[in-house]
Amino acid sequence: MSFTEVLTIIGGFTFVFHLLKLAWRCWCGLRQFVLSELWQVDLRTYGQWAVVTGATSGIGKAYASELAQRGLDVVLVSRSDDKLQMVAKEIEDHYGRKTRTIQADFTDGHSIYPAIAKELQGLEIGILVNNVGMTYSDHFAYFMEIPDAEQKITQVINCNMLSVPQMTRLVLPGMIERGTGLIINISSGVGTRPQPLLSLYSATKIFVTYISRCLHAEYKSKGITVQCVAPFMVSTNMTNNMKVNCFVKNASQFAHEALNTVGHSSYTSGCLSHALQNVALAILMPDWLRMSSFLIRKLRNQADITRERRACKEKEKLREKEE
């Protein structure tokens, strides 16, 4: 056999391998984001109650409402008691499900969890949604530009990172005992790869991704699913309620599509639009470009321009009100 023939065979096997890999990824995407609309898991099989942290707005509120619509009673956990009561009433009135509320500020650290554990005692918790999270800036910023850095760093870590293992620790024993359970951890698209100018937020979200994937590997044999959801832009208070378009999802629609992926994937972008964005960014913005000083300067300058435009719009609105 000649050297040319050997290279031809190797090339053929390589081509077939990558073709099969592409076909498998396409099938997984089709099943996860298209067929899942018709092929949904009955979430009631996990247990009677779902616990949602950060449940009074944005993705958390959307998950709580969607879970209630699918037949679960919901425990709402957040820091504002007034908002908790409002969301609880909405869920009870619209979906006829039972609710419980727990007031807790996740930025306070480990001291809040004994009280949460007491409130959850005796409930058959089938689903936990670790959604609560915060950022330290509404624009791209250097690490040393974090306002009130000493306090804010601790708050972001307590809220985004500590909450996930601590809440998981509270519900996991009951799930293991029953042999079933679902834990959904909300990560972020900026946690899939390092993101300069969002350094602390990006780092906390990759923690969520890693602990989710490790826990899923540890407990899937016990009937427990740990799913990591890593969305890109969703229109919420955290994203200044951005205008919804083909790239930016509405929170309610995102929660609906993301819950459809349960049982089809343990790691997901949540919706087809965000999955395609993830693929596109991986190709168009490799790590060497993402981490380059050139791009960092461009992003920082663009952030300044956006802030100035936003400030001008706010001033114009104030003038119109005065007139």
GROMACS .gro file of N, CA, C and O in nm, residues 38-93:
model
  224
   38LEU      N    1  -4.285   1.888   2.205
   38LEU     CA    2  -4.387   1.783   2.199
   38LEU      C    3  -4.357   1.667   2.294
   38LEU      O    4  -4.446   1.591   2.329
   39TRP      N    5  -4.232   1.656   2.334
   39TRP     CA    6  -4.184   1.542   2.411
   39TRP      C    7  -4.133   1.592   2.547
   39TRP      O    8  -4.016   1.588   2.576
   40GLN      N    9  -4.225   1.643   2.628
   40GLN     CA   10  -4.189   1.704   2.756
   40GLN      C   11  -4.193   1.604   2.870
   40GLN      O   12  -4.279   1.516   2.874
   41VAL      N   13  -4.100   1.621   2.964
   41VAL     CA   14  -4.100   1.541   3.086
   41VAL      C   15  -4.209   1.593   3.179
   41VAL      O   16  -4.226   1.715   3.193
   42ASP      N   17  -4.284   1.502   3.242
   42ASP     CA   18  -4.384   1.542   3.340
   42ASP      C   19  -4.309   1.577   3.470
   42ASP      O   20  -4.264   1.487   3.543
   43LEU      N   21  -4.296   1.705   3.497
   43LEU     CA   22  -4.216   1.750   3.610
   43LEU      C   23  -4.277   1.712   3.745
   43LEU      O   24  -4.208   1.712   3.847
   44ARG      N   25  -4.406   1.678   3.746
   44ARG     CA   26  -4.471   1.640   3.872
   44ARG      C   27  -4.417   1.508   3.925
   44ARG      O   28  -4.434   1.478   4.044
   45THR      N   29  -4.353   1.430   3.840
   45THR     CA   30  -4.299   1.301   3.885
   45THR      C   31  -4.181   1.318   3.980
   45THR      O   32  -4.146   1.224   4.053
   46TYR      N   33  -4.119   1.436   3.983
   46TYR     CA   34  -4.006   1.459   4.072
   46TYR      C   35  -4.050   1.482   4.216
   46TYR      O   36  -3.975   1.455   4.309
   47GLY      N   37  -4.170   1.537   4.236
   47GLY     CA   38  -4.218   1.566   4.371
   47GLY      C   39  -4.319   1.678   4.369
   47GLY      O   40  -4.344   1.740   4.266
   48GLN      N   41  -4.378   1.705   4.485
   48GLN     CA   42  -4.488   1.802   4.493
   48GLN      C   43  -4.442   1.946   4.483
   48GLN      O   44  -4.507   2.029   4.420
   49TRP      N   45  -4.328   1.977   4.546
   49TRP     CA   46  -4.285   2.116   4.560
   49TRP      C   47  -4.162   2.147   4.475
   49TRP      O   48  -4.073   2.064   4.459
   50ALA      N   49  -4.159   2.271   4.424
   50ALA     CA   50  -4.040   2.326   4.358
   50ALA      C   51  -3.994   2.446   4.438
   50ALA      O   52  -4.077   2.527   4.482
   51VAL      N   53  -3.865   2.459   4.459
   51VAL     CA   54  -3.807   2.573   4.529
   51VAL      C   55  -3.732   2.658   4.428
   51VAL      O   56  -3.649   2.607   4.352
   52VAL      N   57  -3.759   2.788   4.427
   52VAL     CA   58  -3.694   2.879   4.332
   52VAL      C   59  -3.632   2.994   4.409
   52VAL      O   60  -3.702   3.065   4.483
   53THR      N   61  -3.503   3.015   4.394
   53THR     CA   62  -3.436   3.129   4.457
   53THR      C   63  -3.432   3.247   4.361
   53THR      O   64  -3.428   3.229   4.239
   54GLY      N   65  -3.434   3.368   4.417
   54GLY     CA   66  -3.440   3.487   4.332
   54GLY      C   67  -3.569   3.488   4.252
   54GLY      O   68  -3.569   3.515   4.131
   55ALA      N   69  -3.681   3.459   4.321
   55ALA     CA   70  -3.806   3.426   4.252
   55ALA      C   71  -3.900   3.543   4.228
   55ALA      O   72  -4.011   3.523   4.180
   56THR      N   73  -3.859   3.665   4.259
   56THR     CA   74  -3.953   3.777   4.250
   56THR      C   75  -3.941   3.858   4.121
   56THR      O   76  -4.019   3.951   4.099
   57SER      N   77  -3.845   3.825   4.036
   57SER     CA   78  -3.832   3.898   3.909
   57SER      C   79  -3.751   3.816   3.811
   57SER      O   80  -3.688   3.716   3.847
   58GLY      N   81  -3.753   3.858   3.684
   58GLY     CA   82  -3.668   3.800   3.582
   58GLY      C   83  -3.686   3.651   3.560
   58GLY      O   84  -3.798   3.598   3.563
   59ILE      N   85  -3.574   3.582   3.541
   59ILE     CA   86  -3.577   3.440   3.510
   59ILE      C   87  -3.636   3.359   3.626
   59ILE      O   88  -3.710   3.263   3.605
   60GLY      N   89  -3.605   3.398   3.749
   60GLY     CA   90  -3.656   3.326   3.865
   60GLY      C   91  -3.807   3.329   3.873
   60GLY      O   92  -3.872   3.225   3.894
   61LYS      N   93  -3.865   3.445   3.856
   61LYS     CA   94  -4.011   3.457   3.857
   61LYS      C   95  -4.072   3.378   3.741
   61LYS      O   96  -4.176   3.313   3.757
   62ALA      N   97  -4.008   3.383   3.626
   62ALA     CA   98  -4.058   3.310   3.508
   62ALA      C   99  -4.055   3.160   3.532
   62ALA      O  100  -4.150   3.088   3.497
   63TYR      N  101  -3.947   3.109   3.593
   63TYR     CA  102  -3.939   2.967   3.626
   63TYR      C  103  -4.048   2.928   3.726
   63TYR      O  104  -4.113   2.824   3.712
   64ALA      N  105  -4.067   3.012   3.828
   64ALA     CA  106  -4.168   2.982   3.930
   64ALA      C  107  -4.307   2.973   3.867
   64ALA      O  108  -4.385   2.881   3.896
   65SER      N  109  -4.340   3.066   3.780
   65SER     CA  110  -4.471   3.066   3.714
   65SER      C  111  -4.486   2.947   3.622
   65SER      O  112  -4.592   2.883   3.618
   66GLU      N  113  -4.381   2.915   3.547
   66GLU     CA  114  -4.387   2.802   3.453
   66GLU      C  115  -4.401   2.670   3.528
   66GLU      O  116  -4.476   2.581   3.485
   67LEU      N  117  -4.332   2.656   3.640
   67LEU     CA  118  -4.342   2.534   3.720
   67LEU      C  119  -4.481   2.518   3.778
   67LEU      O  120  -4.537   2.408   3.783
   68ALA      N  121  -4.540   2.630   3.824
   68ALA     CA  122  -4.676   2.626   3.875
   68ALA      C  123  -4.775   2.588   3.765
   68ALA      O  124  -4.868   2.510   3.787
   69GLN      N  125  -4.753   2.643   3.646
   69GLN     CA  126  -4.839   2.612   3.533
   69GLN      C  127  -4.831   2.463   3.498
   69GLN      O  128  -4.930   2.404   3.450
   70ARG      N  129  -4.717   2.401   3.524
   70ARG     CA  130  -4.699   2.258   3.494
   70ARG      C  131  -4.738   2.168   3.610
   70ARG      O  132  -4.709   2.048   3.609
   71GLY      N  133  -4.800   2.227   3.714
   71GLY     CA  134  -4.862   2.146   3.817
   71GLY      C  135  -4.789   2.131   3.948
   71GLY      O  136  -4.826   2.046   4.029
   72LEU      N  137  -4.686   2.212   3.973
   72LEU     CA  138  -4.613   2.201   4.100
   72LEU      C  139  -4.649   2.316   4.194
   72LEU      O  140  -4.680   2.427   4.150
   73ASP      N  141  -4.647   2.287   4.324
   73ASP     CA  142  -4.654   2.392   4.424
   73ASP      C  143  -4.515   2.453   4.436
   73ASP      O  144  -4.415   2.385   4.414
   74VAL      N  145  -4.509   2.581   4.473
   74VAL     CA  146  -4.382   2.653   4.462
   74VAL      C  147  -4.345   2.723   4.592
   74VAL      O  148  -4.428   2.792   4.653
   75VAL      N  149  -4.219   2.705   4.632
   75VAL     CA  150  -4.161   2.781   4.742
   75VAL      C  151  -4.077   2.893   4.681
   75VAL      O  152  -3.983   2.867   4.605
   76LEU      N  153  -4.113   3.016   4.711
   76LEU     CA  154  -4.045   3.133   4.656
   76LEU      C  155  -3.946   3.187   4.759
   76LEU      O  156  -3.984   3.214   4.873
   77VAL      N  157  -3.821   3.204   4.719
   77VAL     CA  158  -3.718   3.254   4.810
   77VAL      C  159  -3.657   3.380   4.750
   77VAL      O  160  -3.607   3.378   4.637
   78SER      N  161  -3.663   3.490   4.826
   78SER     CA  162  -3.605   3.616   4.779
   78SER      C  163  -3.593   3.711   4.898
   78SER      O  164  -3.636   3.678   5.009
   79ARG      N  165  -3.536   3.829   4.875
   79ARG     CA  166  -3.509   3.918   4.989
   79ARG      C  167  -3.621   4.016   5.019
   79ARG      O  168  -3.627   4.069   5.130
   80SER      N  169  -3.711   4.044   4.924
   80SER     CA  170  -3.816   4.142   4.944
   80SER      C  171  -3.948   4.073   4.978
   80SER      O  172  -4.006   4.005   4.895
   81ASP      N  173  -3.994   4.092   5.101
   81ASP     CA  174  -4.117   4.026   5.144
   81ASP      C  175  -4.238   4.076   5.066
   81ASP      O  176  -4.327   3.998   5.031
   82ASP      N  177  -4.243   4.206   5.036
   82ASP     CA  178  -4.356   4.261   4.960
   82ASP      C  179  -4.366   4.197   4.822
   82ASP      O  180  -4.474   4.158   4.777
   83LYS      N  181  -4.252   4.185   4.754
   83LYS     CA  182  -4.251   4.124   4.621
   83LYS      C  183  -4.284   3.976   4.628
   83LYS      O  184  -4.351   3.921   4.540
   84LEU      N  185  -4.237   3.910   4.733
   84LEU     CA  186  -4.268   3.768   4.751
   84LEU      C  187  -4.418   3.745   4.762
   84LEU      O  188  -4.474   3.656   4.698
   85GLN      N  189  -4.484   3.828   4.842
   85GLN     CA  190  -4.629   3.814   4.860
   85GLN      C  191  -4.703   3.842   4.729
   85GLN      O  192  -4.802   3.776   4.696
   86MET      N  193  -4.653   3.938   4.653
   86MET     CA  194  -4.716   3.974   4.526
   86MET      C  195  -4.706   3.859   4.426
   86MET      O  196  -4.805   3.822   4.361
   87VAL      N  197  -4.586   3.801   4.412
   87VAL     CA  198  -4.566   3.691   4.319
   87VAL      C  199  -4.644   3.567   4.364
   87VAL      O  200  -4.704   3.496   4.282
   88ALA      N  201  -4.645   3.542   4.494
   88ALA     CA  202  -4.719   3.427   4.547
   88ALA      C  203  -4.868   3.438   4.513
   88ALA      O  204  -4.932   3.341   4.473
   89LYS      N  205  -4.922   3.559   4.529
   89LYS     CA  206  -5.064   3.581   4.499
   89LYS      C  207  -5.092   3.561   4.349
   89LYS      O  208  -5.193   3.501   4.310
   90GLU      N  209  -5.001   3.610   4.266
   90GLU     CA  210  -5.016   3.592   4.120
   90GLU      C  211  -5.022   3.444   4.084
   90GLU      O  212  -5.107   3.401   4.005
   91ILE      N  213  -4.932   3.366   4.142
   91ILE     CA  214  -4.926   3.223   4.110
   91ILE      C  215  -5.051   3.152   4.159
   91ILE      O  216  -5.110   3.069   4.088
   92GLU      N  217  -5.094   3.184   4.280
   92GLU     CA  218  -5.214   3.120   4.335
   92GLU      C  219  -5.338   3.155   4.254
   92GLU      O  220  -5.423   3.070   4.227
   93ASP      N  221  -5.349   3.282   4.214
   93ASP     CA  222  -5.467   3.327   4.138
   93ASP      C  223  -5.469   3.271   3.996
   93ASP      O  224  -5.574   3.232   3.945
   0.00000   0.00000   0.00000
